[in-house]
Short mmCIF file of C-alpha atoms in Angstrom, two decimals:
data_model
loop_
_atom_site.label_atom_id
_atom_site.label_comp_id
_atom_site.label_asym_id
_atom_site.label_seq_id
_atom_site.Cartn_x
_atom_site.Cartn_y
_atom_site.Cartn_z
CA MET D 23 -2.42 -8.25 8.16
CA GLN D 24 0.31 -8.94 10.66
CA PRO D 25 0.73 -6.06 13.14
CA ASP D 26 4.20 -5.11 11.89
CA LYS D 27 3.31 -5.15 8.18
CA LYS D 28 2.12 -2.38 5.83
CA ILE D 29 0.56 -2.04 2.41
CA TYR D 30 2.16 0.37 -0.06
CA PHE D 31 0.65 2.16 -3.05
CA LEU D 32 2.71 3.84 -5.79
CA SER D 33 1.86 5.16 -9.24
CA ASP D 34 3.01 6.98 -12.38
CA PHE D 35 6.74 6.36 -12.76
CA HIS D 36 6.62 7.08 -16.52
CA LEU D 37 9.97 5.46 -17.09
CA GLY D 38 11.42 6.37 -20.46
CA VAL D 39 10.86 10.15 -20.32
CA PRO D 40 12.13 12.73 -20.78
CA ASP D 41 15.23 10.83 -21.88
CA HIS D 42 17.22 7.72 -20.97
CA ALA D 43 19.56 9.45 -18.53
CA ALA D 44 16.83 11.13 -16.46
CA SER D 45 14.69 8.01 -16.57
CA LEU D 46 17.57 5.89 -15.30
CA VAL D 47 18.09 8.17 -12.31
CA ARG D 48 14.38 7.90 -11.48
CA GLU D 49 14.41 4.14 -11.95
CA LYS D 50 17.31 3.74 -9.50
CA ARG D 51 15.44 5.83 -6.91
CA ILE D 52 12.34 3.67 -7.31
CA VAL D 53 14.35 0.47 -6.97
CA GLU D 54 16.04 1.84 -3.85
CA PHE D 55 12.64 2.65 -2.36
CA LEU D 56 11.23 -0.79 -3.18
CA GLU D 57 14.22 -2.41 -1.49
CA GLU D 58 13.55 -0.36 1.65
CA ILE D 59 9.84 -1.10 1.90
CA ARG D 60 10.15 -4.84 1.26
CA LYS D 61 11.29 -5.15 4.88
CA ASP D 62 7.77 -4.49 6.18
CA ALA D 63 5.55 -4.74 3.07
CA ALA D 64 2.61 -7.13 3.20
CA VAL D 65 1.41 -6.10 -0.29
CA ILE D 66 2.59 -3.57 -2.87
CA PHE D 67 0.26 -1.88 -5.36
CA ILE D 68 1.60 -0.19 -8.48
CA VAL D 69 -1.33 1.77 -9.85
CA GLY D 70 -0.47 2.31 -13.50
CA ASP D 71 1.82 4.16 -15.90
CA MET D 72 4.94 2.40 -14.72
CA PHE D 73 6.28 3.07 -18.20
CA ASP D 74 5.63 6.00 -20.47
CA PHE D 75 5.02 3.42 -23.18
CA TRP D 76 4.85 -0.36 -23.15
CA TYR D 77 3.98 -2.89 -25.81
CA GLU D 78 4.45 -6.65 -25.62
CA TYR D 79 5.26 -8.17 -28.95
CA ARG D 80 4.81 -11.93 -29.14
CA THR D 81 8.49 -12.71 -28.54
CA VAL D 82 10.07 -9.44 -27.36
CA VAL D 83 9.44 -6.74 -24.77
CA PRO D 84 10.67 -3.13 -24.77
CA ARG D 85 14.34 -2.60 -24.09
CA GLY D 86 15.40 -1.23 -20.71
CA TYR D 87 13.97 -1.12 -17.18
CA VAL D 88 15.93 -4.21 -16.15
CA ARG D 89 16.68 -2.84 -12.69
CA LEU D 90 13.03 -2.29 -11.87
CA LEU D 91 11.77 -5.50 -13.47
CA GLY D 92 14.48 -7.48 -11.69
CA LYS D 93 13.57 -5.94 -8.35
CA LEU D 94 9.87 -6.72 -8.87
CA ALA D 95 10.74 -10.33 -9.65
CA GLU D 96 12.94 -10.51 -6.56
CA ILE D 97 10.13 -9.16 -4.36
CA THR D 98 7.46 -11.53 -5.66
CA ASP D 99 9.89 -14.46 -5.48
CA SER D 100 10.34 -13.65 -1.79
CA GLY D 101 6.59 -14.10 -1.25
CA ILE D 102 5.43 -10.46 -1.19
CA PRO D 103 2.49 -10.01 -3.59
CA ILE D 104 2.47 -7.11 -6.03
CA HIS D 105 -0.64 -5.91 -7.86
CA PHE D 106 -0.35 -3.89 -11.05
CA PHE D 107 -3.04 -1.69 -12.62
CA VAL D 108 -2.75 -0.82 -16.26
CA GLY D 109 -2.54 2.91 -17.00
CA ASN D 110 -3.18 4.87 -20.16
CA HIS D 111 0.53 4.79 -21.07
CA ASP D 112 1.01 1.03 -20.57
CA MET D 113 -2.45 -0.22 -21.54
CA TRP D 114 -1.07 -2.67 -24.10
CA MET D 115 0.01 -5.24 -21.55
CA LYS D 116 -0.68 -8.90 -22.21
CA ASN D 117 0.77 -11.70 -20.06
CA TYR D 118 4.43 -10.83 -19.49
CA PHE D 119 3.93 -9.60 -15.93
CA GLN D 120 1.79 -12.59 -15.00
CA GLN D 121 4.10 -15.21 -16.49
CA GLU D 122 7.54 -13.74 -15.77
CA LEU D 123 6.97 -11.74 -12.59
CA ASN D 124 3.96 -13.48 -11.01
CA ILE D 125 2.15 -10.13 -10.85
CA PRO D 126 -1.62 -9.99 -11.54
CA VAL D 127 -2.61 -7.23 -13.94
CA TYR D 128 -5.90 -5.31 -13.69
CA PHE D 129 -7.46 -3.36 -16.55
CA GLU D 130 -10.31 -1.85 -14.53
CA PRO D 131 -10.76 -0.59 -10.93
CA HIS D 132 -10.96 -3.40 -8.41
CA ALA D 133 -12.12 -3.81 -4.79
CA PHE D 134 -9.91 -5.07 -1.96
CA GLU D 135 -10.37 -5.45 1.77
CA PHE D 136 -7.66 -5.39 4.43
CA ASN D 137 -8.34 -5.43 8.19
CA HIS D 138 -12.03 -4.69 7.54
CA LYS D 139 -11.15 -1.55 5.54
CA LYS D 140 -12.55 -1.46 2.02
CA PHE D 141 -10.43 -0.16 -0.88
CA TRP D 142 -11.44 0.76 -4.44
CA VAL D 143 -8.28 0.93 -6.54
CA GLY D 144 -7.69 1.89 -10.16
CA HIS D 145 -5.45 3.96 -12.38
CA GLY D 146 -8.10 6.62 -12.95
CA ASP D 147 -7.96 7.36 -16.68
CA GLY D 148 -11.30 7.82 -18.42
CA LEU D 149 -13.30 7.85 -15.17
CA GLY D 150 -15.82 10.49 -14.17
CA PRO D 151 -17.40 13.15 -16.37
CA GLY D 152 -15.74 14.96 -19.27
CA ASP D 153 -12.64 14.04 -21.28
CA HIS D 154 -14.83 12.51 -23.98
CA GLY D 155 -12.08 12.67 -26.60
CA TYR D 156 -9.76 10.52 -24.51
CA LYS D 157 -12.55 8.07 -23.65
CA MET D 158 -13.18 7.50 -27.34
CA MET D 159 -9.46 7.15 -28.02
CA LYS D 160 -9.16 4.65 -25.15
CA LYS D 161 -11.83 2.43 -26.70
CA VAL D 162 -9.96 2.46 -30.00
CA PHE D 163 -6.55 1.78 -28.44
CA ARG D 164 -7.92 -1.03 -26.26
CA SER D 165 -9.44 -2.81 -29.25
CA PRO D 166 -7.74 -6.03 -30.40
CA VAL D 167 -7.65 -4.70 -33.98
CA CYS D 168 -5.64 -1.62 -32.99
CA GLN D 169 -3.19 -3.70 -30.99
CA TRP D 170 -2.81 -6.17 -33.85
CA LEU D 171 -2.16 -3.40 -36.37
CA PHE D 172 0.53 -1.90 -34.17
CA GLY D 173 2.03 -5.35 -33.60
CA ILE D 174 2.66 -5.96 -37.29
CA LEU D 175 4.92 -2.91 -37.46
CA PRO D 176 8.62 -3.73 -37.05
CA PRO D 177 9.59 -2.98 -33.42
CA TYR D 178 12.09 -0.33 -34.53
CA ILE D 179 9.35 1.65 -36.27
CA GLY D 180 6.55 0.93 -33.80
CA MET D 181 8.53 1.74 -30.66
CA GLY D 182 10.10 4.80 -32.24
CA LEU D 183 6.71 6.21 -33.21
CA ALA D 184 5.14 5.38 -29.86
CA ASN D 185 7.98 6.93 -27.86
CA TYR D 186 7.85 10.09 -29.95
CA LEU D 187 4.11 10.54 -29.43
CA SER D 188 4.34 9.63 -25.77
CA ARG D 189 7.04 12.20 -25.05
CA ARG D 190 5.17 14.83 -27.01
CA SER D 191 2.07 14.22 -24.90
CA ARG D 192 3.99 14.46 -21.64
CA THR D 193 5.65 17.69 -22.75
CA VAL D 194 2.30 19.29 -23.63
CA THR D 195 0.35 18.21 -20.54
CA GLY D 196 3.04 17.99 -17.88
CA THR D 197 2.35 21.32 -16.13
CA ALA D 198 -1.46 21.11 -16.10
CA ASP D 199 -1.30 18.55 -13.28
CA GLU D 200 0.13 21.04 -10.81
CA LYS D 201 -3.19 22.82 -10.14
CA PHE D 202 -5.96 21.49 -7.89
CA TYR D 203 -9.33 22.36 -9.45
CA GLY D 204 -11.48 22.03 -6.34
CA GLU D 205 -14.16 19.53 -5.37
CA GLU D 206 -16.40 20.33 -8.34
CA GLY D 207 -13.60 20.54 -10.89
CA GLU D 208 -11.79 17.28 -10.13
CA TRP D 209 -13.30 14.51 -12.27
CA LEU D 210 -12.04 11.72 -10.05
CA ILE D 211 -13.70 13.26 -6.99
CA THR D 212 -16.98 13.29 -8.89
CA TYR D 213 -16.38 9.66 -9.88
CA CYS D 214 -15.68 8.70 -6.26
CA LYS D 215 -18.93 10.30 -5.12
CA ASP D 216 -20.85 8.29 -7.71
CA ILE D 217 -19.16 5.05 -6.62
CA LEU D 218 -19.98 5.75 -2.97
CA LYS D 219 -23.67 6.10 -3.83
CA GLU D 220 -23.63 2.38 -4.71
CA LYS D 221 -21.29 1.00 -2.04
CA HIS D 222 -19.17 2.24 0.84
CA TYR D 223 -15.40 2.23 0.56
CA ASP D 224 -13.05 3.61 3.16
CA TYR D 225 -10.41 4.54 0.60
CA LEU D 226 -10.63 5.20 -3.12
CA VAL D 227 -7.08 5.12 -4.47
CA PHE D 228 -6.02 6.29 -7.93
CA GLY D 229 -3.08 7.53 -9.95
CA HIS D 230 -3.18 9.23 -13.37
CA ARG D 231 -3.81 12.74 -12.01
CA HIS D 232 -0.11 13.24 -11.08
CA LEU D 233 -1.02 15.63 -8.28
CA PRO D 234 -0.86 14.04 -4.79
CA ILE D 235 -4.28 14.55 -3.18
CA ASP D 236 -5.78 13.39 0.12
CA PHE D 237 -9.42 14.51 0.04
CA SER D 238 -12.12 13.82 2.62
CA LEU D 239 -15.48 12.56 1.34
CA LYS D 240 -18.80 11.97 3.10
CA GLY D 241 -19.21 9.01 5.37
CA GLY D 242 -15.58 9.00 6.43
CA SER D 243 -14.31 7.91 3.01
CA ARG D 244 -11.16 9.40 1.48
CA TYR D 245 -10.05 9.93 -2.09
CA ILE D 246 -6.31 9.41 -2.43
CA ASN D 247 -4.40 10.33 -5.56
CA LEU D 248 -0.90 8.96 -5.46
CA GLY D 249 0.78 11.77 -7.40
CA ASP D 250 3.81 10.64 -9.38
CA TRP D 251 7.51 9.80 -9.28
CA ILE D 252 8.48 12.54 -11.72
CA ARG D 253 7.99 15.68 -9.62
CA TYR D 254 6.51 14.59 -6.27
CA TYR D 255 7.86 11.11 -5.38
CA THR D 256 4.72 10.39 -3.36
CA TYR D 257 3.18 7.14 -2.13
CA ALA D 258 0.51 5.93 0.30
CA VAL D 259 0.88 3.54 3.23
CA PHE D 260 -1.81 1.53 5.00
CA ASP D 261 -0.62 0.53 8.48
CA GLY D 262 -3.56 -1.75 9.21
CA GLN D 263 -5.80 1.02 10.51
CA HIS D 264 -5.23 4.16 8.45
CA LEU D 265 -4.08 5.06 4.94
CA ALA D 266 -1.78 8.08 4.69
CA LEU D 267 -0.06 9.88 1.82
CA TYR D 268 3.65 10.70 2.06
CA ALA D 269 6.44 12.20 -0.01
CA ARG D 270 9.68 10.26 -0.36
CA TYR D 271 11.63 13.46 0.23
CA PRO D 272 10.57 15.74 3.15
CA GLU D 273 10.89 18.96 1.14
CA LEU D 274 8.05 17.76 -1.11
CA GLU D 275 5.53 17.11 1.70
CA SER D 276 4.11 20.63 1.33
CA LYS D 277 3.11 19.83 -2.27
CA ILE D 278 0.50 17.30 -1.16
CA VAL D 279 -3.07 18.65 -1.39
CA ARG D 280 -4.90 17.79 1.85
CA GLN D 281 -8.56 18.73 2.31
#
C-alpha cells in the first residue's frame, strides 16, 4: 500500500427496502460516500447484502440502483479495485458484476494480506454454531435447481414474490440486531475463535449482523462487524497499520460496540 492510501470496508446496504423513496435516499448517501473515499482508496470491499434482493436473469437484471452501479463502474474504471462478497439477500449473483463492473464476486470467506496484516473477510451468514434452519435453507437456495426454478418464473411474478418475502423478513428481524449478546452469545465471535485455532489473522471482518462491533480476541486479533447502512452508516478503514470502525455521522459513533 502507498502511504497515503487506505482500504475501506462497507456492508449491508439492503437497497430496495423499506420502499423506493427511502431506499433512494440511502443510495444517494452511499454514492456520495463512495465519491469521497475514492480520493484515497487503494481497495474497497463491499461485504454483502448490497441489495435486499437480487436475481440475474439471463438477459435482464433487477430494475433500479443505477446511481450505485454507475458509481461502482466509474471507480473500477479509474483503476481502484472493488471486491464484493455475496450476502444472504443477494446470493443469486452470477456474472453481471464480473463482466459489467470488473468486480470479483466471492461466495465464501476469503483471506487477504495488506502490509503484512492478515484479513479474513466474509459476509457472515450461516457461520458459527446455531441457526440450523437458515443453514438448511441456504443450501436449498444456493442449489442450481432452486435458481433454475425461480428463473423460469416471469420476472414480474418472481421479483414481486421475492421483494414481498424480503421485506417481510426485514420487518420481522430488523430490531433483533440492536442487542449485543456477549462473547458467548455472538455466533460470529465463536466462529472467529475456531478460525484462529487453525491460522492467525489480524482482522476478521464480516457483515450480516447489522450491529457495528469491534471486539478484541486473543493473540491481538480483532473481530470487526461492519454494521449496516440502514440505521448505523458504519464502515471500517485500514490505514496501512490499523483497522478501525467508524460511523459516517458523528452522532452514531456511540452505537458502535467496542470491547
